[in-house]
Every structure is written in structure tokens, then in C-alpha cells.
PDB file of C-alpha atoms in Angstrom:
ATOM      1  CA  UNK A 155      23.927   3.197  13.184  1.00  0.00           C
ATOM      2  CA  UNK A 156      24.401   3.147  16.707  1.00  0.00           C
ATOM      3  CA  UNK A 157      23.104   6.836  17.524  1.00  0.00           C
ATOM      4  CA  UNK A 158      19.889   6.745  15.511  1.00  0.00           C
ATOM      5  CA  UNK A 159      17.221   7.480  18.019  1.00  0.00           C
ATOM      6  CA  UNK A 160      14.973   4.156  16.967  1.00  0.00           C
ATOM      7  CA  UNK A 161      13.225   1.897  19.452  1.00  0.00           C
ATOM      8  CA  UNK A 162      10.739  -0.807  18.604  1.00  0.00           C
ATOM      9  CA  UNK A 163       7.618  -0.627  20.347  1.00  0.00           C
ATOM     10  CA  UNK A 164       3.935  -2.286  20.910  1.00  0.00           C
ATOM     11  CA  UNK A 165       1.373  -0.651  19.177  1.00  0.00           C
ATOM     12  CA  UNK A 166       0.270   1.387  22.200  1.00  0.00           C
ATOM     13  CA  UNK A 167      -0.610   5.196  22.350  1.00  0.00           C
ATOM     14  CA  UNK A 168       2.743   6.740  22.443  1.00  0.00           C
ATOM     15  CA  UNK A 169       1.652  10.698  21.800  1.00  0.00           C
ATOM     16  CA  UNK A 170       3.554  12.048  24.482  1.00  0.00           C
ATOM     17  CA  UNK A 171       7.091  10.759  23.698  1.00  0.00           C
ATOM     18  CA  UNK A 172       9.530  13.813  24.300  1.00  0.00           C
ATOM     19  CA  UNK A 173      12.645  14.621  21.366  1.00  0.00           C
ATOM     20  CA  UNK A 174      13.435  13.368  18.081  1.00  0.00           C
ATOM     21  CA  UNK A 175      13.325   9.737  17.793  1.00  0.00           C
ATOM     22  CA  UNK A 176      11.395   7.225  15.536  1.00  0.00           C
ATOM     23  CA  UNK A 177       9.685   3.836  16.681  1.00  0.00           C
ATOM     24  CA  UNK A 178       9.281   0.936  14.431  1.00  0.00           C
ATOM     25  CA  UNK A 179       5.792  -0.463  15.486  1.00  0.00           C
ATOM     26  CA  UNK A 180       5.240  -3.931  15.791  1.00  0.00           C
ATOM     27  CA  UNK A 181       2.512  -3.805  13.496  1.00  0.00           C
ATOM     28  CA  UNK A 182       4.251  -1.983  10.536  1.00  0.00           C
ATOM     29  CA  UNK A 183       3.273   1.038  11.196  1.00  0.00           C
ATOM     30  CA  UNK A 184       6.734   3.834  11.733  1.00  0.00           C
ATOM     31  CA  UNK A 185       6.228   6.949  14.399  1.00  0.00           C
ATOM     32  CA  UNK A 186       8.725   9.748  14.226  1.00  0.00           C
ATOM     33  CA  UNK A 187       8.643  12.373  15.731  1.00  0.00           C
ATOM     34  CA  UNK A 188      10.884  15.179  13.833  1.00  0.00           C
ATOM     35  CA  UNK A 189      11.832  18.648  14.677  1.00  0.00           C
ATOM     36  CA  UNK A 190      12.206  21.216  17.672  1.00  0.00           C
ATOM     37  CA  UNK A 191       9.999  21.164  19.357  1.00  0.00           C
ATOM     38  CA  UNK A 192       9.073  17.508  17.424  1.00  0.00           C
ATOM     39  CA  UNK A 193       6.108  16.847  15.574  1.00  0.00           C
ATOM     40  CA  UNK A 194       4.607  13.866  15.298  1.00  0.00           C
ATOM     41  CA  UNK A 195       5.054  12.249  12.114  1.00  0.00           C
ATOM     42  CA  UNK A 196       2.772   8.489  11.051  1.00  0.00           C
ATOM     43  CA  UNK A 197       3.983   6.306   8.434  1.00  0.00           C
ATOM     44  CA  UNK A 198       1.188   4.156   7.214  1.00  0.00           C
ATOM     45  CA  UNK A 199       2.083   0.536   6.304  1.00  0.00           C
ATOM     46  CA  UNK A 200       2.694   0.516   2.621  1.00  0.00           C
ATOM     47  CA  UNK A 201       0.718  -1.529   0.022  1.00  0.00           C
ATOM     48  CA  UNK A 202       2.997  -3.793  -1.958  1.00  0.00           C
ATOM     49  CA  UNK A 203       3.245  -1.724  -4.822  1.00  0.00           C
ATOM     50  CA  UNK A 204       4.314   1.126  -2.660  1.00  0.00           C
ATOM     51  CA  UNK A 205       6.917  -0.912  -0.768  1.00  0.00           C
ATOM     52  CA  UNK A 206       8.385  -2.151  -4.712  1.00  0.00           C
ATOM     53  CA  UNK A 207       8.372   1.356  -5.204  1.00  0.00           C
ATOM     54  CA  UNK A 208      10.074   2.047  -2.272  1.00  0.00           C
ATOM     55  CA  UNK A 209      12.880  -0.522  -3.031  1.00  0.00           C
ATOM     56  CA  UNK A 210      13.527   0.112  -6.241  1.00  0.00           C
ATOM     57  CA  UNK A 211      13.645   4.004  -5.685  1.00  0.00           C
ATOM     58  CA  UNK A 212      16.428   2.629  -2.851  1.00  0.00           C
ATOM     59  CA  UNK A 213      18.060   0.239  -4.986  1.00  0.00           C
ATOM     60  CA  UNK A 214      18.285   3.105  -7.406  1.00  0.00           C
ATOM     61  CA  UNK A 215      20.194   5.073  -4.483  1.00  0.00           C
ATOM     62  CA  UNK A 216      22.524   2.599  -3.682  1.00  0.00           C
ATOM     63  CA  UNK A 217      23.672   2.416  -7.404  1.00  0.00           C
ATOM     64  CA  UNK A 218      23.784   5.453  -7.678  1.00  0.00           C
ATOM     65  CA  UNK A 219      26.134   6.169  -4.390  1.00  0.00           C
ATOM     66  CA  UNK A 220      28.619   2.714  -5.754  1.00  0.00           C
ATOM     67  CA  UNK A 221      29.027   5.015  -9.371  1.00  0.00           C
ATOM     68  CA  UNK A 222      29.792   8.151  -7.027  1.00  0.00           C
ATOM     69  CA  UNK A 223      32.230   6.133  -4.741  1.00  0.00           C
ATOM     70  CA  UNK A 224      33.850   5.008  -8.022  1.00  0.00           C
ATOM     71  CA  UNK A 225      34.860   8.267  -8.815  1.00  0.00           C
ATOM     72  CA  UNK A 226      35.696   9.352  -5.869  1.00  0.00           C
ATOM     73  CA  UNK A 227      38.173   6.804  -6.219  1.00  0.00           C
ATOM     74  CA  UNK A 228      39.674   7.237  -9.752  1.00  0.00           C
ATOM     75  CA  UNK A 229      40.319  11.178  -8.288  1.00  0.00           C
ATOM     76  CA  UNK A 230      42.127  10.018  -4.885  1.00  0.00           C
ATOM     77  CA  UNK A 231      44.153   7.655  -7.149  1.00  0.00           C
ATOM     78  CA  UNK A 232      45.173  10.258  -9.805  1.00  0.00           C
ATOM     79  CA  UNK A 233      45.995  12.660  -6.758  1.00  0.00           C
ATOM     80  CA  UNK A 234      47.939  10.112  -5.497  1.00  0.00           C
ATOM     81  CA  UNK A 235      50.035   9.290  -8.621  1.00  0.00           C
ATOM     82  CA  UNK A 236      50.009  13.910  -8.834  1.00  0.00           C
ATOM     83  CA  UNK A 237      51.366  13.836  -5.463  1.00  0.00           C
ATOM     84  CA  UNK A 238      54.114  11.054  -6.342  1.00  0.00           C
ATOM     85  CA  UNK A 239      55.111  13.142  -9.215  1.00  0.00           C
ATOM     86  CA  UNK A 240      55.573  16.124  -7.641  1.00  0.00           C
ATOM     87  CA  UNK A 241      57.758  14.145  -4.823  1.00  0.00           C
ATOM     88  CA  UNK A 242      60.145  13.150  -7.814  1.00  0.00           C
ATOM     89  CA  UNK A 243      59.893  16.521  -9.651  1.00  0.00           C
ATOM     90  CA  UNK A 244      63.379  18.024  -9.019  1.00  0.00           C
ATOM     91  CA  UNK A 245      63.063  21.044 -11.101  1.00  0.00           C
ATOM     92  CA  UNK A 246      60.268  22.589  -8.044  1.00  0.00           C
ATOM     93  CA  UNK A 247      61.883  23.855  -5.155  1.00  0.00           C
ATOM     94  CA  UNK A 248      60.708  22.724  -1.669  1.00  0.00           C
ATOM     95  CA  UNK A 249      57.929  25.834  -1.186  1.00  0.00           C
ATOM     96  CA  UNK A 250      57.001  25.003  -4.991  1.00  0.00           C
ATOM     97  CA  UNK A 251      56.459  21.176  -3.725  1.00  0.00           C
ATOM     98  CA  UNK A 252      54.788  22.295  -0.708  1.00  0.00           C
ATOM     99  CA  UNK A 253      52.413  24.612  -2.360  1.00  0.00           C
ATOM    100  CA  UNK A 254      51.228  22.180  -5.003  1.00  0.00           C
ATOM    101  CA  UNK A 255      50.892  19.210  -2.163  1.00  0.00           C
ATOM    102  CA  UNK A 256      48.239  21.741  -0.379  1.00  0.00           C
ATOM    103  CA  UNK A 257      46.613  22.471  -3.614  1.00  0.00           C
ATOM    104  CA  UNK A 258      46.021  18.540  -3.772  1.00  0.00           C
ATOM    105  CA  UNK A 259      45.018  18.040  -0.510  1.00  0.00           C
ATOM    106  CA  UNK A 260      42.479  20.887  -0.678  1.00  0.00           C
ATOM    107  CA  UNK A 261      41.022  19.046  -4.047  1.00  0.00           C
ATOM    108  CA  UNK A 262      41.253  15.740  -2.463  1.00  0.00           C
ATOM    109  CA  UNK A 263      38.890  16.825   1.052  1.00  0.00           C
ATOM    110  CA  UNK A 264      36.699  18.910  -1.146  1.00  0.00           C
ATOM    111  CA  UNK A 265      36.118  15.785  -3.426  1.00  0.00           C
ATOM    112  CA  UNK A 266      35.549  13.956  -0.325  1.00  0.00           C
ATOM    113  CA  UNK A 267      33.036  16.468   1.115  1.00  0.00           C
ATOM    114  CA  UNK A 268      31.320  16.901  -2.126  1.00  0.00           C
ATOM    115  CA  UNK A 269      30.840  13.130  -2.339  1.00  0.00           C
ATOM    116  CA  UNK A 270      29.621  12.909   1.163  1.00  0.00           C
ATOM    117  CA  UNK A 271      27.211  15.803   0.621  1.00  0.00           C
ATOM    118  CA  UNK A 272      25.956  13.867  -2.488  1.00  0.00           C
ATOM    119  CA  UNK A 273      25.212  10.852  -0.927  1.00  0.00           C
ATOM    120  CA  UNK A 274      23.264  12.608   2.104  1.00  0.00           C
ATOM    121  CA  UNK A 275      21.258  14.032  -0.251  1.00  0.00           C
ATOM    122  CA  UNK A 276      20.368  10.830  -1.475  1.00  0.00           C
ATOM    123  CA  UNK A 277      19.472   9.158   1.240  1.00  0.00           C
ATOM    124  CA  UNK A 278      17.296  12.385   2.756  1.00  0.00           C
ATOM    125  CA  UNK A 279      15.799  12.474  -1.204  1.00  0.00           C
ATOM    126  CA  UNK A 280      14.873   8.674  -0.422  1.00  0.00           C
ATOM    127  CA  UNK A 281      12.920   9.671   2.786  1.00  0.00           C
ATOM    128  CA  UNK A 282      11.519  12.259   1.768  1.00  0.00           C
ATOM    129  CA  UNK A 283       9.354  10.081  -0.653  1.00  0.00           C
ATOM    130  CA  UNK A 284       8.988   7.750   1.974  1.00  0.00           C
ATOM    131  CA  UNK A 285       7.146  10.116   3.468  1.00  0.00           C
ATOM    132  CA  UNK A 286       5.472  11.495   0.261  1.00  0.00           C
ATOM    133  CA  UNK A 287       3.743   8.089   0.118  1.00  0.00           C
ATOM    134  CA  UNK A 288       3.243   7.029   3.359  1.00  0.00           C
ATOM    135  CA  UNK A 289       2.931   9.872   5.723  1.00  0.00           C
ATOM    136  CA  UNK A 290      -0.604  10.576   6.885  1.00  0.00           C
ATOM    137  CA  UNK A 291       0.476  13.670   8.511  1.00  0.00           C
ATOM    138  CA  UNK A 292       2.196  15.484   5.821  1.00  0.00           C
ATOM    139  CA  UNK A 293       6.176  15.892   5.070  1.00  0.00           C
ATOM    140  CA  UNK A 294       8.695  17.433   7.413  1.00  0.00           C
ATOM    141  CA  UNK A 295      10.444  20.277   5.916  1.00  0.00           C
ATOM    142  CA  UNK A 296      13.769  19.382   7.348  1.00  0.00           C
ATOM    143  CA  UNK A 297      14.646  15.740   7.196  1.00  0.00           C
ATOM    144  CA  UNK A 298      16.113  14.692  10.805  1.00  0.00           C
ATOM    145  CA  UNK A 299      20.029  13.596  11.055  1.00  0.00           C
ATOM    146  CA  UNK A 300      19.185  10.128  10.694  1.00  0.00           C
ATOM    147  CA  UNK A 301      17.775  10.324   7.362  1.00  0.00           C
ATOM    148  CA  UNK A 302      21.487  10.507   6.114  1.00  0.00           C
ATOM    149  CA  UNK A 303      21.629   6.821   7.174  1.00  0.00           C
ATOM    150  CA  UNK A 304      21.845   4.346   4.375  1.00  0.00           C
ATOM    151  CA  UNK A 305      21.646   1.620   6.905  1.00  0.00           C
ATOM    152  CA  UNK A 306      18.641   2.903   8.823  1.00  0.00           C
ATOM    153  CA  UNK A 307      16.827   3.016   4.908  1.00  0.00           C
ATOM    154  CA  UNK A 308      17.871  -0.900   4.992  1.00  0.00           C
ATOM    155  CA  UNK A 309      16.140  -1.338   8.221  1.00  0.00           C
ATOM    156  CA  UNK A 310      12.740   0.065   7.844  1.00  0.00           C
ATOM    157  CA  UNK A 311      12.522  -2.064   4.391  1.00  0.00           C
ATOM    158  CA  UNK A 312      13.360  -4.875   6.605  1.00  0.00           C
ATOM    159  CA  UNK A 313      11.035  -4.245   9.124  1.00  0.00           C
ATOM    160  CA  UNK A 314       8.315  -3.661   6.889  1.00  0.00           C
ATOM    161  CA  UNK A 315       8.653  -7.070   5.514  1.00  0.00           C
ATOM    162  CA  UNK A 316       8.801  -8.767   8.922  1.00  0.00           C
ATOM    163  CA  UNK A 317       5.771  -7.036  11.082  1.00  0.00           C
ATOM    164  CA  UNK A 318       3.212  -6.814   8.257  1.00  0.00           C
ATOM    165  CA  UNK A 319       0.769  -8.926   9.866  1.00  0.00           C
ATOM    166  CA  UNK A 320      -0.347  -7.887  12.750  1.00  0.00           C
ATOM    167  CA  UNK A 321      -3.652  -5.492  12.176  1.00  0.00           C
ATOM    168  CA  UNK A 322      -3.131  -1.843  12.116  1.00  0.00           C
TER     169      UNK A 322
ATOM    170  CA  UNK B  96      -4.032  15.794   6.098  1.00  0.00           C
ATOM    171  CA  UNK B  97      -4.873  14.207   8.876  1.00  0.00           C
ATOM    172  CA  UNK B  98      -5.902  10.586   9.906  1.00  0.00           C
ATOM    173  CA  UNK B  99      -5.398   7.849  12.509  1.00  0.00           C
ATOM    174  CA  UNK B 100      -3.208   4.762  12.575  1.00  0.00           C
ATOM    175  CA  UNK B 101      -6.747   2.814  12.190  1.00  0.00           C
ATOM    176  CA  UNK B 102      -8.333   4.584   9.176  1.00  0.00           C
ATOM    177  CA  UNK B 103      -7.859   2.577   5.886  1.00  0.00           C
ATOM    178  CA  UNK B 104      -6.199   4.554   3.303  1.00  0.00           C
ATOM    179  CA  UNK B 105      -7.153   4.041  -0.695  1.00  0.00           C
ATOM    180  CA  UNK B 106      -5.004   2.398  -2.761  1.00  0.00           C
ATOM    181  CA  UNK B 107      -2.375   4.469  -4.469  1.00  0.00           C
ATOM    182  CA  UNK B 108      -1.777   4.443  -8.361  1.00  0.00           C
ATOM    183  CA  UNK B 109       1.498   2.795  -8.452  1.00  0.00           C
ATOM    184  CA  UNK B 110       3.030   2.776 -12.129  1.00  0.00           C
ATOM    185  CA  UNK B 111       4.278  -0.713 -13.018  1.00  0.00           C
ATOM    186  CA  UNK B 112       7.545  -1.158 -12.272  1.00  0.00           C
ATOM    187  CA  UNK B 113       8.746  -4.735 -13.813  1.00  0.00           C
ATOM    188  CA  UNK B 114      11.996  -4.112 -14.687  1.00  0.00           C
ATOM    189  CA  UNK B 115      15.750  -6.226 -15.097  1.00  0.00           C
ATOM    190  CA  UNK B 116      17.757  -5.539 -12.255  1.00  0.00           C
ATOM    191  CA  UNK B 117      18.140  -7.050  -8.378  1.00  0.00           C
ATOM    192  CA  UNK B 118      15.593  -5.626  -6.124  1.00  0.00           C
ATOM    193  CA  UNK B 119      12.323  -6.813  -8.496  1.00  0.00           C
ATOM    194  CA  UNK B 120      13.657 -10.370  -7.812  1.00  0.00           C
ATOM    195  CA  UNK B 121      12.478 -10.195  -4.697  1.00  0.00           C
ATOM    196  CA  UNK B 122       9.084  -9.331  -5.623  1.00  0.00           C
ATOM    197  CA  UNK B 123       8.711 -11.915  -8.220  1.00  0.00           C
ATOM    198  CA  UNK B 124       8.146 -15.118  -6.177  1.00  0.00           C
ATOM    199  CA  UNK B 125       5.267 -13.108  -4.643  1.00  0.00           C
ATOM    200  CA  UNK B 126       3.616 -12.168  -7.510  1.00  0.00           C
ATOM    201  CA  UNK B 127       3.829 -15.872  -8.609  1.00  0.00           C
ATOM    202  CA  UNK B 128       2.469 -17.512  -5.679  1.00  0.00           C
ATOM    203  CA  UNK B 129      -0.526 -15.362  -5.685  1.00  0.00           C
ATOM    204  CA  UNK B 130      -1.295 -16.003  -9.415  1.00  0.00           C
ATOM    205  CA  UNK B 131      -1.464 -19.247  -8.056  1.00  0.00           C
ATOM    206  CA  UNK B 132      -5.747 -19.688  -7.185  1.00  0.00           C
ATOM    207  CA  UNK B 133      -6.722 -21.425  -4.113  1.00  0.00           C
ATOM    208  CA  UNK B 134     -10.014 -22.286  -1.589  1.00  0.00           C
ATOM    209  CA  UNK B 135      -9.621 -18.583  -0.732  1.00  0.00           C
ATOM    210  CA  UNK B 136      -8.935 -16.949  -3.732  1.00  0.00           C
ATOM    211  CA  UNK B 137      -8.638 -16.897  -7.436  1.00  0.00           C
ATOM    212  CA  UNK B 138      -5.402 -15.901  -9.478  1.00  0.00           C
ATOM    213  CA  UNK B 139      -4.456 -12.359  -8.900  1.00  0.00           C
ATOM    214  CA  UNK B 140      -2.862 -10.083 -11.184  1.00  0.00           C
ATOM    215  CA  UNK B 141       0.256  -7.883 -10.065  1.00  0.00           C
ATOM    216  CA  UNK B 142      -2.026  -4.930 -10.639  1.00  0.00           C
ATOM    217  CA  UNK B 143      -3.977  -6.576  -7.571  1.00  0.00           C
ATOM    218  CA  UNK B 144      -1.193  -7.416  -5.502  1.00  0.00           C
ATOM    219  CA  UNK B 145       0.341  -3.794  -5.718  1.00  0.00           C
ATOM    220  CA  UNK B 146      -2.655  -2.564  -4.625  1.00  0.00           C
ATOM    221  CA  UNK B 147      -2.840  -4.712  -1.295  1.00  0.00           C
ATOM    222  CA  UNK B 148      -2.004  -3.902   1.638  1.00  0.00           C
ATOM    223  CA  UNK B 149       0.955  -5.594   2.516  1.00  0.00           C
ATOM    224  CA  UNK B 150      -0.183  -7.143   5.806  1.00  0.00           C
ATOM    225  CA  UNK B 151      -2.774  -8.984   3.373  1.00  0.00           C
ATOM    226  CA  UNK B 152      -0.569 -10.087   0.950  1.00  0.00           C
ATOM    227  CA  UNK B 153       1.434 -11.980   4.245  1.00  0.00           C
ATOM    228  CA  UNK B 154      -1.611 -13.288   5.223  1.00  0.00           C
ATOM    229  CA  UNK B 155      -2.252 -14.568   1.825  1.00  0.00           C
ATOM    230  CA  UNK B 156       0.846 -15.719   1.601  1.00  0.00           C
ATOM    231  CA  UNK B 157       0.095 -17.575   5.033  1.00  0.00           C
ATOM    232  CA  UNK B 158       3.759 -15.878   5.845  1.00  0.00           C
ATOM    233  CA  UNK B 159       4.305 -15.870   9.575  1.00  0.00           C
ATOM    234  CA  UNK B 160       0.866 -16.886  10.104  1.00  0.00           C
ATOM    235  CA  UNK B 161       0.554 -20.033  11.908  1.00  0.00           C
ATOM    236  CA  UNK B 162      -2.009 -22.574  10.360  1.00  0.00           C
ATOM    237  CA  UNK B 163      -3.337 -20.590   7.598  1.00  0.00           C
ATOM    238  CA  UNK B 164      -3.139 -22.083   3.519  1.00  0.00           C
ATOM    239  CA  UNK B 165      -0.055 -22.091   1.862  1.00  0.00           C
ATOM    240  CA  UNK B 166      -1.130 -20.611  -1.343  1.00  0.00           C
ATOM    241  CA  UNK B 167       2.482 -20.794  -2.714  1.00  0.00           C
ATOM    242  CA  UNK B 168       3.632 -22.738  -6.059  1.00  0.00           C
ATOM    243  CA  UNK B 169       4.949 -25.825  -4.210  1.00  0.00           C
ATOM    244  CA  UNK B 170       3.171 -25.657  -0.961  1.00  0.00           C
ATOM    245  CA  UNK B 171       5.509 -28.547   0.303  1.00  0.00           C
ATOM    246  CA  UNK B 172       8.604 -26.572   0.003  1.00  0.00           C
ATOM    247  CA  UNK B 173       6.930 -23.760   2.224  1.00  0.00           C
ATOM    248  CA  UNK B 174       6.187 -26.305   4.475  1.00  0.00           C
ATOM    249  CA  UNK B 175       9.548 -27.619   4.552  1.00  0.00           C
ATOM    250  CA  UNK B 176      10.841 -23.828   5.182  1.00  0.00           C
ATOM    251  CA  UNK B 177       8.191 -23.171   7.796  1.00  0.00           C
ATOM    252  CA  UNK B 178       9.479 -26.091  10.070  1.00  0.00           C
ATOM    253  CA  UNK B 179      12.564 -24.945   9.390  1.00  0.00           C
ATOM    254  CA  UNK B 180      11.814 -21.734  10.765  1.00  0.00           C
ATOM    255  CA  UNK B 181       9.835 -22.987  13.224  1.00  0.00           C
ATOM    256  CA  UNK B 182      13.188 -24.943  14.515  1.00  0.00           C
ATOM    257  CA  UNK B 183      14.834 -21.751  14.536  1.00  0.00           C
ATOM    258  CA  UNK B 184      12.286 -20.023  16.855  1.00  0.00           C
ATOM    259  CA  UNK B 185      11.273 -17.493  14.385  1.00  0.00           C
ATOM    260  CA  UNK B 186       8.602 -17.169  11.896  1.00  0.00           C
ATOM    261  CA  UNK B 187       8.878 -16.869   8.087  1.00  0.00           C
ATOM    262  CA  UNK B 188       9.546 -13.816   6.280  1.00  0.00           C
ATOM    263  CA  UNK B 189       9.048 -12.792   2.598  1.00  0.00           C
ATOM    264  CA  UNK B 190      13.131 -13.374   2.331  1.00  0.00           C
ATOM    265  CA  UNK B 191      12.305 -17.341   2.691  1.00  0.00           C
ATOM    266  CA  UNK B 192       9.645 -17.056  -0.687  1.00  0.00           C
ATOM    267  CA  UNK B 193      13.061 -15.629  -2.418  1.00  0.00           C
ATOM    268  CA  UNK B 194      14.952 -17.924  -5.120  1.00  0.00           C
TER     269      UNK B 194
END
């Protein structure tokens, strides 16, 4: 995502970075700093197991959000095929029609909320136990804006499994 | 708690977490090139590996490590890859050990 606050960065002293941002270090290592004013949050570098973990538990999300977006659209197709009925329904007069078509598109945004809500959660849920079991200074108690991006999750796996060499 | 980005941290207890599905298949190779002994070490169990660090699992793996062993299952075909790399100006990554 274009607006995630994320920079990549030697592994230099960076304690007095202002905001809420995170920084991919070259060596593995993830700094974020969370919150207002921010604290400074340290990811470790996992072990392997942990980073399996990790995966899985994301893989796990990802299914989960495909069976959710599944739903979500079975219910815009049978509002669709509702609202096509009601368009051909000549025993409703027009406020009749009207009122109905509002009643669907009021059950068709808060399906679309719901789902979007749903699959936050998910994502934040996945951070959070990121930083369960690799935070060396504790867990924030609000996740930041950009936990709620399943691409970002992608990235730190990824870059994970391309800096792990350097020492720590 | 509190540490620095230096302090080594214990191993966790990670549950075993072999499984059918996508993701594990990306672990697998791994675990099979390290069962593999070599000069440096002997055949390690995926008990072991979990509980490695996972900059020492690269360097066992010689990924993106310029002249160090090849412990992998056919060293010649991580050879191959690593020139291939190499040709591409980057170094390997644990997505080349993938089937």
C-alpha cells in the first residue's frame, strides 16, 4: 500500500525517529514505532519455527478472508436478482419499489461494511501475534492503521526471508 | 520486558505444525536439505531447525552467502540457481530452495 509509513533502513541507531512509521532493517530485525506520542516497538528476527508459525497463522487469514469474500458475493448476487424482481413486480407501486430498493441497498453496504470490518480484524489479529512472538518490548494496545494491510503482512514475510543473514 | 536488538533471545516452544495445505510447502525443502549431514554439521531434525534462528538456518543453507557449503540435496542444482542469480545481480532467497 502506497501510504504505509515503511522505509528500509541500515541497521543504525534510529531512536529518535518522530511519528508512526515502521522500518524494515536490513538485518531482519522490524522497528515501529506505534502510537501518539509513538512508542518504540522491536521485532526480533524470528526463529524458523516462529516464522512457519507466522505463515501458516497468515495463510490461515487469507483463507479465511477468500470464504468471507465468497459470501459476500452469493448476498450481492441474491440482492441483485431481489432488486431485479422488484423492478418487474407490477403489483408494488413506485414508493412500494422505492422503499424496498433502499431496504436492499442498506443490507447490501452493511454486508459490505461488516465484511470489511471482518477482514481488518484479521489482519490486526495477525499482528498482534506477530508481536506476541516477536516483540521484545511488549504489545501495543492499539494496532496502527497499517496493520489492516494484507499486503504489508505479505511484505514483512518477504522481507524476513530475504535479510536473514546479516548479524543482528 | 525489555532488551536490545543484540541480546539473544531463547528459543520459543513452537508446537509442530506439519500439516497438508500450501504454505508448509515452502518449508519442506528446508527441512530436507538440512537433514542432509555435511563437513559442518550432522542431520538435523525439524525440531532443530524450528528452533534456529533463521539467519542460521540461511547461513546453513549457504543462502545468499557467497562461498559458503551448499548443504542442499543436490548441491549442483543450487549451484546452477546461484549463478543464475548471480546473473541476475541478486542473491538467492529461500523462494529458489522451493519445488
Amino acid at each position: 500500500m502506497s501510504d504505509t509509513p515503511v522505509g528500509v533502513e541500515d541497521d543504525t541507531d534510529a531512536d529518535d525517529q518522530p511519528g508512526e512509521q515502521i522500518s524494515l532493517v536490513k538485518t531482519g530485525l522490524v522497528r515501529a514505532w506505534i502510537g501518539h506520542p509513538a512508542k518504540r516497538y522491536r521485532l526480533r528476527r524470528p526463529f524458523f519455527g516462529e516464522l512457519k508459525q507466522l505463515r501458516l497463522a497468515l495463510e490461515a487469514v487469507q483463507d479465511e478472508i477468500a470464504e468471507k469474500q465468497v459470501k459476500l458475493m452469493e448476498l450481492a448476487e441474491q440482492i441483485e436478482t431481489e432488486a431485479a424482481e422488484l423492478d418487474s413486480d407490477e403489483t408494488l407501486t413506485a414508493r412500494q419499489r422505492d422503499a424496498r430498493l433502499r431496504r436492499l441497498r442498506q443490507r447490501d453496504r452493511k454486508a459490505s461494511r461488516e465484511h470489511i470490518d471482518a477482514v481488518d480484524d484479521l489482519h490486526v489479529g495477525w499482528w498482534r501475534q506477530v508481536f506476541e512472538v516477536l516483540s521484545v518490548d511488549g504489545v501495543p494496545d492499539d494496532m496502527p492503521a497499517w496493520a489492516t494491510d494484507g499486503t504489508f503482512a505479505q511484505r514483512i514475510m518477504q522481507h524476513w526471508r530475504q535479510a536473514p543473514l546479516a548479524p543482528g | 520486558m525489555t532488551s536490545t536488538d543484540d541480546e539473544p533471545t531463547s528459543p520459543p516452544a513452537v508446537p509442530p505444525a506439519w500439516r497438508t495445505g500450501t504454505a508448509i510447502d515452502e518449508f519442506t525443502p528446508i527441512y530436507l536439505a538440512l537433514a542432509q549431514p555435511t563437513k559442518t554439521h550432522g542431520p538435523l531434525a525439524p525440531a532443530d531447525v524450528d528452533a534456529m534462528d533463521i539467519s542460521v538456518v540461511a547461513a546453513l543453507l549457504g543462502v545468499g552467502a557467497p562461498g559458503s557449503a551448499p548443504p542442499v540435496a543436490d548441491p549442483a542444482a543450487l549451484t546452477r540457481q546461484r549463478m543464475l542469480a548471480a546473473r541476475e545481480g541478486r542473491t538467492l532467497t529461500w523462494e529458489d530452495l522451493s519445488p
